Amino acid sequence: MSLSVAASTQPLAAETVFDLLEKVRGKAPRVHAITNSVAQHFTANVLLAIGAIPSMTLAPEEVAGFAAGADALLINLGTLDEVRRQAIPVAIAAARTAGRPVSIDPVFVERSPVRCAYARELLSLKPDLVRLNEAEQSALFDNRHAVESLINEGTVLAVTGEEDRIESKQEDFRLRNGHPLMARVTATGCAGGAVLAAFASVEPDMALAAAAGLSVFNIAGEMAASEARGPGSLVPELLDALYTMTSRDIEVRLKSA
């Protein structure tokens, strides 16, 4: 028997997506990202492009202050070394005390039992948002019952793939934006997770924040791919698309069930 009432799938309005993007641009939220070493530079530039302010210190003696002073916290497990292991619980505790949203990106948990076990410990802390792909979800959860249990306790899942699914206790979204060329640039998904955290800082409805943030990032990817000659030129085009995106760009491209 399901543990949660089935949420209804909602259409996502282009106007709503743009309004939330404008909120990010206007508020300039601080996002503290404990992310992997490969993704740090690109993630910082993506956050700056949408109008957010990144910070990324890992030092255990500093991370609590940075997390508490930020508007959202992102935890990315892409390079889970000992320094990050020490910093992550300190940062989560500080963000929780300050009432900031916590987003977790359990990168590559399907490749490492140790990392998967650690990610499950983090999920037991009931983060506000988890961004993951199908392989990562299969590794973390034994069955659908376990997925629904976490959702029923208030965590929103953003499951990315050919069709992106936002699953929550109240509402679901189905999204189909993005471009294959994005997968040819390392850390693109990690940087997209930071965009979701930024949107979560300006919208208390975590499902709506995740849907809007993911749509903005993937629409920017489509815009960038239309101008790029390959992966090398995609990166600057993506940053420019995020920076210049208009309501019209979203209106003509948004694909939501």
PDB file of C-alpha atoms in Angstrom:
ATOM      1  CA  MET A   1       0.000   0.000   0.000  1.00  0.00           C
ATOM      2  CA  SER A   2       1.298   3.468  -0.859  1.00  0.00           C
ATOM      3  CA  LEU A   3       2.366   5.633   2.061  1.00  0.00           C
ATOM      4  CA  SER A   4       1.329   8.861   0.425  1.00  0.00           C
ATOM      5  CA  VAL A   5      -1.638  10.305  -1.382  1.00  0.00           C
ATOM      6  CA  ALA A   6      -0.840  10.427  -5.083  1.00  0.00           C
ATOM      7  CA  ALA A   7       0.026  13.971  -6.082  1.00  0.00           C
ATOM      8  CA  SER A   8      -1.512  15.396  -9.236  1.00  0.00           C
ATOM      9  CA  THR A   9       0.674  16.359 -12.169  1.00  0.00           C
ATOM     10  CA  GLN A  10       0.533  20.096 -12.719  1.00  0.00           C
ATOM     11  CA  PRO A  11       1.290  22.155 -15.825  1.00  0.00           C
ATOM     12  CA  LEU A  12       4.095  24.659 -15.348  1.00  0.00           C
ATOM     13  CA  ALA A  13       3.330  28.170 -16.558  1.00  0.00           C
ATOM     14  CA  ALA A  14       6.025  30.096 -18.411  1.00  0.00           C
ATOM     15  CA  GLU A  15       5.025  33.262 -16.572  1.00  0.00           C
ATOM     16  CA  THR A  16       5.627  31.567 -13.223  1.00  0.00           C
ATOM     17  CA  VAL A  17       9.044  30.320 -14.301  1.00  0.00           C
ATOM     18  CA  PHE A  18      10.110  33.789 -15.414  1.00  0.00           C
ATOM     19  CA  ASP A  19       8.729  35.412 -12.250  1.00  0.00           C
ATOM     20  CA  LEU A  20      10.880  33.101 -10.131  1.00  0.00           C
ATOM     21  CA  LEU A  21      13.926  33.782 -12.297  1.00  0.00           C
ATOM     22  CA  GLU A  22      13.334  37.496 -11.763  1.00  0.00           C
ATOM     23  CA  LYS A  23      13.091  36.899  -8.016  1.00  0.00           C
ATOM     24  CA  VAL A  24      16.499  35.244  -8.085  1.00  0.00           C
ATOM     25  CA  ARG A  25      17.910  38.117 -10.112  1.00  0.00           C
ATOM     26  CA  GLY A  26      16.355  40.692  -7.789  1.00  0.00           C
ATOM     27  CA  LYS A  27      17.193  39.074  -4.468  1.00  0.00           C
ATOM     28  CA  ALA A  28      20.702  37.845  -5.437  1.00  0.00           C
ATOM     29  CA  PRO A  29      20.519  34.926  -2.981  1.00  0.00           C
ATOM     30  CA  ARG A  30      23.661  33.483  -1.483  1.00  0.00           C
ATOM     31  CA  VAL A  31      24.050  29.785  -2.226  1.00  0.00           C
ATOM     32  CA  HIS A  32      26.655  27.846  -0.286  1.00  0.00           C
ATOM     33  CA  ALA A  33      27.711  24.904  -2.411  1.00  0.00           C
ATOM     34  CA  ILE A  34      29.695  22.027  -0.999  1.00  0.00           C
ATOM     35  CA  THR A  35      30.212  20.548  -4.412  1.00  0.00           C
ATOM     36  CA  ASN A  36      32.794  18.393  -6.109  1.00  0.00           C
ATOM     37  CA  SER A  37      36.193  19.682  -7.133  1.00  0.00           C
ATOM     38  CA  VAL A  38      35.476  19.197 -10.836  1.00  0.00           C
ATOM     39  CA  ALA A  39      32.296  21.282 -10.680  1.00  0.00           C
ATOM     40  CA  GLN A  40      33.277  24.212  -8.463  1.00  0.00           C
ATOM     41  CA  HIS A  41      34.378  26.712 -11.104  1.00  0.00           C
ATOM     42  CA  PHE A  42      31.522  26.076 -13.504  1.00  0.00           C
ATOM     43  CA  THR A  43      28.935  25.977 -10.711  1.00  0.00           C
ATOM     44  CA  ALA A  44      30.097  29.348  -9.377  1.00  0.00           C
ATOM     45  CA  ASN A  45      29.838  30.912 -12.839  1.00  0.00           C
ATOM     46  CA  VAL A  46      26.357  29.449 -13.421  1.00  0.00           C
ATOM     47  CA  LEU A  47      25.133  30.871 -10.109  1.00  0.00           C
ATOM     48  CA  LEU A  48      26.578  34.265 -10.955  1.00  0.00           C
ATOM     49  CA  ALA A  49      24.942  34.149 -14.406  1.00  0.00           C
ATOM     50  CA  ILE A  50      21.441  33.738 -12.935  1.00  0.00           C
ATOM     51  CA  GLY A  51      22.085  36.502 -10.390  1.00  0.00           C
ATOM     52  CA  ALA A  52      22.943  34.419  -7.323  1.00  0.00           C
ATOM     53  CA  ILE A  53      26.090  34.689  -5.190  1.00  0.00           C
ATOM     54  CA  PRO A  54      28.158  31.521  -4.658  1.00  0.00           C
ATOM     55  CA  SER A  55      30.331  30.517  -1.739  1.00  0.00           C
ATOM     56  CA  MET A  56      32.168  27.211  -1.514  1.00  0.00           C
ATOM     57  CA  THR A  57      34.399  26.979   1.524  1.00  0.00           C
ATOM     58  CA  LEU A  58      34.937  23.480   2.908  1.00  0.00           C
ATOM     59  CA  ALA A  59      36.920  24.351   6.028  1.00  0.00           C
ATOM     60  CA  PRO A  60      35.117  22.811   9.030  1.00  0.00           C
ATOM     61  CA  GLU A  61      35.928  25.853  11.160  1.00  0.00           C
ATOM     62  CA  GLU A  62      34.251  28.188   8.634  1.00  0.00           C
ATOM     63  CA  VAL A  63      31.538  26.189   6.935  1.00  0.00           C
ATOM     64  CA  ALA A  64      28.879  26.626   9.642  1.00  0.00           C
ATOM     65  CA  GLY A  65      29.049  30.395   9.360  1.00  0.00           C
ATOM     66  CA  PHE A  66      28.886  30.313   5.584  1.00  0.00           C
ATOM     67  CA  ALA A  67      25.961  27.869   5.539  1.00  0.00           C
ATOM     68  CA  ALA A  68      23.990  29.776   8.155  1.00  0.00           C
ATOM     69  CA  GLY A  69      24.591  33.062   6.351  1.00  0.00           C
ATOM     70  CA  ALA A  70      23.578  31.718   2.952  1.00  0.00           C
ATOM     71  CA  ASP A  71      20.027  31.591   1.610  1.00  0.00           C
ATOM     72  CA  ALA A  72      20.336  27.939   0.530  1.00  0.00           C
ATOM     73  CA  LEU A  73      22.741  25.036   0.937  1.00  0.00           C
ATOM     74  CA  LEU A  74      23.732  22.584  -1.798  1.00  0.00           C
ATOM     75  CA  ILE A  75      25.464  19.291  -0.998  1.00  0.00           C
ATOM     76  CA  ASN A  76      26.991  17.509  -4.007  1.00  0.00           C
ATOM     77  CA  LEU A  77      28.753  14.164  -3.477  1.00  0.00           C
ATOM     78  CA  GLY A  78      30.731  14.080  -6.727  1.00  0.00           C
ATOM     79  CA  THR A  79      34.127  13.978  -5.012  1.00  0.00           C
ATOM     80  CA  LEU A  80      33.431  12.750  -1.510  1.00  0.00           C
ATOM     81  CA  ASP A  81      36.779  13.181   0.205  1.00  0.00           C
ATOM     82  CA  GLU A  82      37.450  13.399   3.941  1.00  0.00           C
ATOM     83  CA  VAL A  83      37.345  17.204   4.046  1.00  0.00           C
ATOM     84  CA  ARG A  84      33.867  17.201   2.520  1.00  0.00           C
ATOM     85  CA  ARG A  85      32.735  14.399   4.837  1.00  0.00           C
ATOM     86  CA  GLN A  86      33.664  16.587   7.798  1.00  0.00           C
ATOM     87  CA  ALA A  87      32.128  19.745   6.383  1.00  0.00           C
ATOM     88  CA  ILE A  88      28.785  18.363   5.186  1.00  0.00           C
ATOM     89  CA  PRO A  89      27.097  17.519   8.539  1.00  0.00           C
ATOM     90  CA  VAL A  90      28.318  20.780  10.063  1.00  0.00           C
ATOM     91  CA  ALA A  91      26.899  22.766   7.146  1.00  0.00           C
ATOM     92  CA  ILE A  92      23.562  20.943   7.183  1.00  0.00           C
ATOM     93  CA  ALA A  93      23.125  21.491  10.923  1.00  0.00           C
ATOM     94  CA  ALA A  94      23.881  25.206  10.552  1.00  0.00           C
ATOM     95  CA  ALA A  95      21.533  25.618   7.590  1.00  0.00           C
ATOM     96  CA  ARG A  96      18.757  23.795   9.433  1.00  0.00           C
ATOM     97  CA  THR A  97      19.168  25.996  12.512  1.00  0.00           C
ATOM     98  CA  ALA A  98      19.018  29.090  10.305  1.00  0.00           C
ATOM     99  CA  GLY A  99      15.924  27.812   8.487  1.00  0.00           C
ATOM    100  CA  ARG A 100      17.601  27.562   5.085  1.00  0.00           C
ATOM    101  CA  PRO A 101      16.599  25.004   2.429  1.00  0.00           C
ATOM    102  CA  VAL A 102      18.970  22.069   2.003  1.00  0.00           C
ATOM    103  CA  SER A 103      19.409  20.398  -1.398  1.00  0.00           C
ATOM    104  CA  ILE A 104      21.345  17.161  -1.955  1.00  0.00           C
ATOM    105  CA  ASP A 105      22.782  15.847  -5.219  1.00  0.00           C
ATOM    106  CA  PRO A 106      23.925  12.217  -4.619  1.00  0.00           C
ATOM    107  CA  VAL A 107      26.235  11.997  -7.618  1.00  0.00           C
ATOM    108  CA  PHE A 108      27.403   8.512  -8.671  1.00  0.00           C
ATOM    109  CA  VAL A 109      26.027   6.693  -5.615  1.00  0.00           C
ATOM    110  CA  GLU A 110      25.370   3.724  -7.896  1.00  0.00           C
ATOM    111  CA  ARG A 111      29.134   3.319  -8.365  1.00  0.00           C
ATOM    112  CA  SER A 112      30.204   3.196  -4.723  1.00  0.00           C
ATOM    113  CA  PRO A 113      28.529   1.290  -1.862  1.00  0.00           C
ATOM    114  CA  VAL A 114      30.346   3.519   0.624  1.00  0.00           C
ATOM    115  CA  ARG A 115      29.039   6.671  -1.007  1.00  0.00           C
ATOM    116  CA  CYS A 116      25.557   5.184  -1.302  1.00  0.00           C
ATOM    117  CA  ALA A 117      25.493   4.399   2.428  1.00  0.00           C
ATOM    118  CA  TYR A 118      26.613   7.939   3.229  1.00  0.00           C
ATOM    119  CA  ALA A 119      23.942   9.405   0.960  1.00  0.00           C
ATOM    120  CA  ARG A 120      21.288   7.336   2.728  1.00  0.00           C
ATOM    121  CA  GLU A 121      22.461   8.850   6.024  1.00  0.00           C
ATOM    122  CA  LEU A 122      21.963  12.304   4.526  1.00  0.00           C
ATOM    123  CA  LEU A 123      18.488  11.385   3.284  1.00  0.00           C
ATOM    124  CA  SER A 124      17.576  10.377   6.841  1.00  0.00           C
ATOM    125  CA  LEU A 125      18.040  14.065   7.729  1.00  0.00           C
ATOM    126  CA  LYS A 126      15.033  14.841   5.476  1.00  0.00           C
ATOM    127  CA  PRO A 127      16.524  17.373   3.050  1.00  0.00           C
ATOM    128  CA  ASP A 128      14.130  19.745   1.344  1.00  0.00           C
ATOM    129  CA  LEU A 129      15.186  18.725  -2.149  1.00  0.00           C
ATOM    130  CA  VAL A 130      17.064  15.828  -3.750  1.00  0.00           C
ATOM    131  CA  ARG A 131      18.210  16.012  -7.366  1.00  0.00           C
ATOM    132  CA  LEU A 132      19.210  12.688  -8.910  1.00  0.00           C
ATOM    133  CA  ASN A 133      18.957  10.539 -12.010  1.00  0.00           C
ATOM    134  CA  GLU A 134      17.292   7.164 -12.473  1.00  0.00           C
ATOM    135  CA  ALA A 135      20.445   5.132 -11.741  1.00  0.00           C
ATOM    136  CA  GLU A 136      21.086   7.055  -8.537  1.00  0.00           C
ATOM    137  CA  GLN A 137      17.478   6.647  -7.440  1.00  0.00           C
ATOM    138  CA  SER A 138      17.609   2.897  -8.036  1.00  0.00           C
ATOM    139  CA  ALA A 139      20.771   2.629  -5.946  1.00  0.00           C
ATOM    140  CA  LEU A 140      19.413   4.660  -3.046  1.00  0.00           C
ATOM    141  CA  PHE A 141      15.950   3.133  -2.756  1.00  0.00           C
ATOM    142  CA  ASP A 142      15.116  -0.555  -2.560  1.00  0.00           C
ATOM    143  CA  ASN A 143      11.608  -0.051  -3.911  1.00  0.00           C
ATOM    144  CA  ARG A 144       8.914   2.475  -4.689  1.00  0.00           C
ATOM    145  CA  HIS A 145       7.633   2.182  -1.141  1.00  0.00           C
ATOM    146  CA  ALA A 146      10.911   3.711   0.129  1.00  0.00           C
ATOM    147  CA  VAL A 147      10.688   6.558  -2.404  1.00  0.00           C
ATOM    148  CA  GLU A 148       7.151   7.393  -1.362  1.00  0.00           C
ATOM    149  CA  SER A 149       8.100   7.275   2.299  1.00  0.00           C
ATOM    150  CA  LEU A 150      10.701  10.004   1.801  1.00  0.00           C
ATOM    151  CA  ILE A 151       8.336  12.095  -0.312  1.00  0.00           C
ATOM    152  CA  ASN A 152       5.583  11.703   2.268  1.00  0.00           C
ATOM    153  CA  GLU A 153       7.921  13.126   4.904  1.00  0.00           C
ATOM    154  CA  GLY A 154       8.285  16.315   2.887  1.00  0.00           C
ATOM    155  CA  THR A 155      11.329  15.848   0.646  1.00  0.00           C
ATOM    156  CA  VAL A 156      10.922  16.793  -3.018  1.00  0.00           C
ATOM    157  CA  LEU A 157      12.630  14.628  -5.629  1.00  0.00           C
ATOM    158  CA  ALA A 158      13.852  16.039  -8.931  1.00  0.00           C
ATOM    159  CA  VAL A 159      14.555  12.980 -11.087  1.00  0.00           C
ATOM    160  CA  THR A 160      16.370  13.935 -14.277  1.00  0.00           C
ATOM    161  CA  GLY A 161      16.387  11.999 -17.519  1.00  0.00           C
ATOM    162  CA  GLU A 162      14.876  12.108 -20.984  1.00  0.00           C
ATOM    163  CA  GLU A 163      11.791  13.376 -19.174  1.00  0.00           C
ATOM    164  CA  ASP A 164      12.447  15.158 -15.884  1.00  0.00           C
ATOM    165  CA  ARG A 165      10.089  14.357 -13.014  1.00  0.00           C
ATOM    166  CA  ILE A 166       9.482  16.543  -9.991  1.00  0.00           C
ATOM    167  CA  GLU A 167       7.772  14.455  -7.310  1.00  0.00           C
ATOM    168  CA  SER A 168       6.354  15.813  -4.069  1.00  0.00           C
ATOM    169  CA  LYS A 169       3.608  15.188  -1.561  1.00  0.00           C
ATOM    170  CA  GLN A 170       1.382  17.925  -2.998  1.00  0.00           C
ATOM    171  CA  GLU A 171       2.156  18.210  -6.706  1.00  0.00           C
ATOM    172  CA  ASP A 172       4.194  16.650  -9.488  1.00  0.00           C
ATOM    173  CA  PHE A 173       5.646  18.160 -12.662  1.00  0.00           C
ATOM    174  CA  ARG A 174       6.816  16.572 -15.916  1.00  0.00           C
ATOM    175  CA  LEU A 175       9.388  18.515 -17.942  1.00  0.00           C
ATOM    176  CA  ARG A 176      11.019  17.858 -21.305  1.00  0.00           C
ATOM    177  CA  ASN A 177      13.535  20.627 -21.950  1.00  0.00           C
ATOM    178  CA  GLY A 178      17.283  20.238 -22.458  1.00  0.00           C
ATOM    179  CA  HIS A 179      19.735  19.262 -25.194  1.00  0.00           C
ATOM    180  CA  PRO A 180      22.049  16.239 -25.655  1.00  0.00           C
ATOM    181  CA  LEU A 181      25.087  18.491 -26.052  1.00  0.00           C
ATOM    182  CA  MET A 182      24.790  19.420 -22.362  1.00  0.00           C
ATOM    183  CA  ALA A 183      25.918  15.900 -21.455  1.00  0.00           C
ATOM    184  CA  ARG A 184      29.200  16.514 -23.332  1.00  0.00           C
ATOM    185  CA  VAL A 185      30.338  19.128 -20.792  1.00  0.00           C
ATOM    186  CA  THR A 186      31.524  17.948 -17.399  1.00  0.00           C
ATOM    187  CA  ALA A 187      29.723  19.269 -14.314  1.00  0.00           C
ATOM    188  CA  THR A 188      26.683  20.505 -16.237  1.00  0.00           C
ATOM    189  CA  GLY A 189      24.306  18.465 -14.082  1.00  0.00           C
ATOM    190  CA  CYS A 190      26.091  19.553 -10.912  1.00  0.00           C
ATOM    191  CA  ALA A 191      25.777  23.201 -11.884  1.00  0.00           C
ATOM    192  CA  GLY A 192      22.097  22.646 -12.659  1.00  0.00           C
ATOM    193  CA  GLY A 193      21.637  21.379  -9.118  1.00  0.00           C
ATOM    194  CA  ALA A 194      22.956  24.688  -7.825  1.00  0.00           C
ATOM    195  CA  VAL A 195      20.331  26.521  -9.895  1.00  0.00           C
ATOM    196  CA  LEU A 196      17.629  24.471  -8.158  1.00  0.00           C
ATOM    197  CA  ALA A 197      19.070  25.486  -4.776  1.00  0.00           C
ATOM    198  CA  ALA A 198      18.991  29.157  -5.791  1.00  0.00           C
ATOM    199  CA  PHE A 199      15.341  28.892  -6.823  1.00  0.00           C
ATOM    200  CA  ALA A 200      14.535  27.094  -3.562  1.00  0.00           C
ATOM    201  CA  SER A 201      15.820  30.141  -1.698  1.00  0.00           C
ATOM    202  CA  VAL A 202      13.145  32.409  -3.223  1.00  0.00           C
ATOM    203  CA  GLU A 203      10.169  29.998  -3.440  1.00  0.00           C
ATOM    204  CA  PRO A 204       8.901  28.050  -0.405  1.00  0.00           C
ATOM    205  CA  ASP A 205       7.080  25.525  -2.607  1.00  0.00           C
ATOM    206  CA  MET A 206      10.050  23.227  -3.210  1.00  0.00           C
ATOM    207  CA  ALA A 207       8.391  21.333  -6.059  1.00  0.00           C
ATOM    208  CA  LEU A 208       7.618  24.542  -7.923  1.00  0.00           C
ATOM    209  CA  ALA A 209      11.114  25.884  -7.221  1.00  0.00           C
ATOM    210  CA  ALA A 210      12.703  22.695  -8.560  1.00  0.00           C
ATOM    211  CA  ALA A 211      10.508  22.663 -11.667  1.00  0.00           C
ATOM    212  CA  ALA A 212      11.209  26.297 -12.463  1.00  0.00           C
ATOM    213  CA  GLY A 213      14.940  26.063 -11.782  1.00  0.00           C
ATOM    214  CA  LEU A 214      15.343  22.943 -13.869  1.00  0.00           C
ATOM    215  CA  SER A 215      13.340  24.489 -16.713  1.00  0.00           C
ATOM    216  CA  VAL A 216      15.451  27.651 -16.733  1.00  0.00           C
ATOM    217  CA  PHE A 217      18.694  25.685 -16.814  1.00  0.00           C
ATOM    218  CA  ASN A 218      17.551  23.282 -19.529  1.00  0.00           C
ATOM    219  CA  ILE A 219      16.036  26.015 -21.683  1.00  0.00           C
ATOM    220  CA  ALA A 220      19.348  27.848 -21.415  1.00  0.00           C
ATOM    221  CA  GLY A 221      20.992  24.629 -22.592  1.00  0.00           C
ATOM    222  CA  GLU A 222      18.752  24.558 -25.656  1.00  0.00           C
ATOM    223  CA  MET A 223      19.481  28.195 -26.411  1.00  0.00           C
ATOM    224  CA  ALA A 224      23.202  27.617 -26.001  1.00  0.00           C
ATOM    225  CA  ALA A 225      23.211  24.508 -28.200  1.00  0.00           C
ATOM    226  CA  SER A 226      21.533  26.431 -31.011  1.00  0.00           C
ATOM    227  CA  GLU A 227      24.520  28.814 -31.093  1.00  0.00           C
ATOM    228  CA  ALA A 228      27.398  26.510 -30.128  1.00  0.00           C
ATOM    229  CA  ARG A 229      29.684  24.628 -32.518  1.00  0.00           C
ATOM    230  CA  GLY A 230      30.391  21.931 -29.936  1.00  0.00           C
ATOM    231  CA  PRO A 231      31.024  21.375 -26.206  1.00  0.00           C
ATOM    232  CA  GLY A 232      33.778  23.986 -26.033  1.00  0.00           C
ATOM    233  CA  SER A 233      31.581  26.819 -27.204  1.00  0.00           C
ATOM    234  CA  LEU A 234      28.528  25.523 -25.326  1.00  0.00           C
ATOM    235  CA  VAL A 235      29.854  26.704 -21.960  1.00  0.00           C
ATOM    236  CA  PRO A 236      30.070  30.440 -22.702  1.00  0.00           C
ATOM    237  CA  GLU A 237      26.829  30.279 -24.655  1.00  0.00           C
ATOM    238  CA  LEU A 238      25.121  28.614 -21.670  1.00  0.00           C
ATOM    239  CA  LEU A 239      26.317  31.284 -19.267  1.00  0.00           C
ATOM    240  CA  ASP A 240      25.154  34.009 -21.644  1.00  0.00           C
ATOM    241  CA  ALA A 241      21.764  32.335 -22.106  1.00  0.00           C
ATOM    242  CA  LEU A 242      21.212  32.184 -18.349  1.00  0.00           C
ATOM    243  CA  TYR A 243      22.227  35.822 -18.000  1.00  0.00           C
ATOM    244  CA  THR A 244      20.076  37.160 -20.850  1.00  0.00           C
ATOM    245  CA  MET A 245      17.031  34.858 -20.664  1.00  0.00           C
ATOM    246  CA  THR A 246      13.725  36.659 -21.221  1.00  0.00           C
ATOM    247  CA  SER A 247      10.112  35.779 -20.608  1.00  0.00           C
ATOM    248  CA  ARG A 248       9.746  35.211 -24.341  1.00  0.00           C
ATOM    249  CA  ASP A 249      12.589  32.678 -24.368  1.00  0.00           C
ATOM    250  CA  ILE A 250      10.760  30.669 -21.730  1.00  0.00           C
ATOM    251  CA  GLU A 251       7.348  31.061 -23.348  1.00  0.00           C
ATOM    252  CA  VAL A 252       8.399  29.682 -26.736  1.00  0.00           C
ATOM    253  CA  ARG A 253      10.535  26.816 -25.380  1.00  0.00           C
ATOM    254  CA  LEU A 254       8.979  25.536 -22.149  1.00  0.00           C
ATOM    255  CA  LYS A 255       7.842  21.915 -22.415  1.00  0.00           C
ATOM    256  CA  SER A 256       5.753  20.884 -19.424  1.00  0.00           C
ATOM    257  CA  ALA A 257       3.176  18.110 -19.227  1.00  0.00           C
TER     258      ALA A 257
END
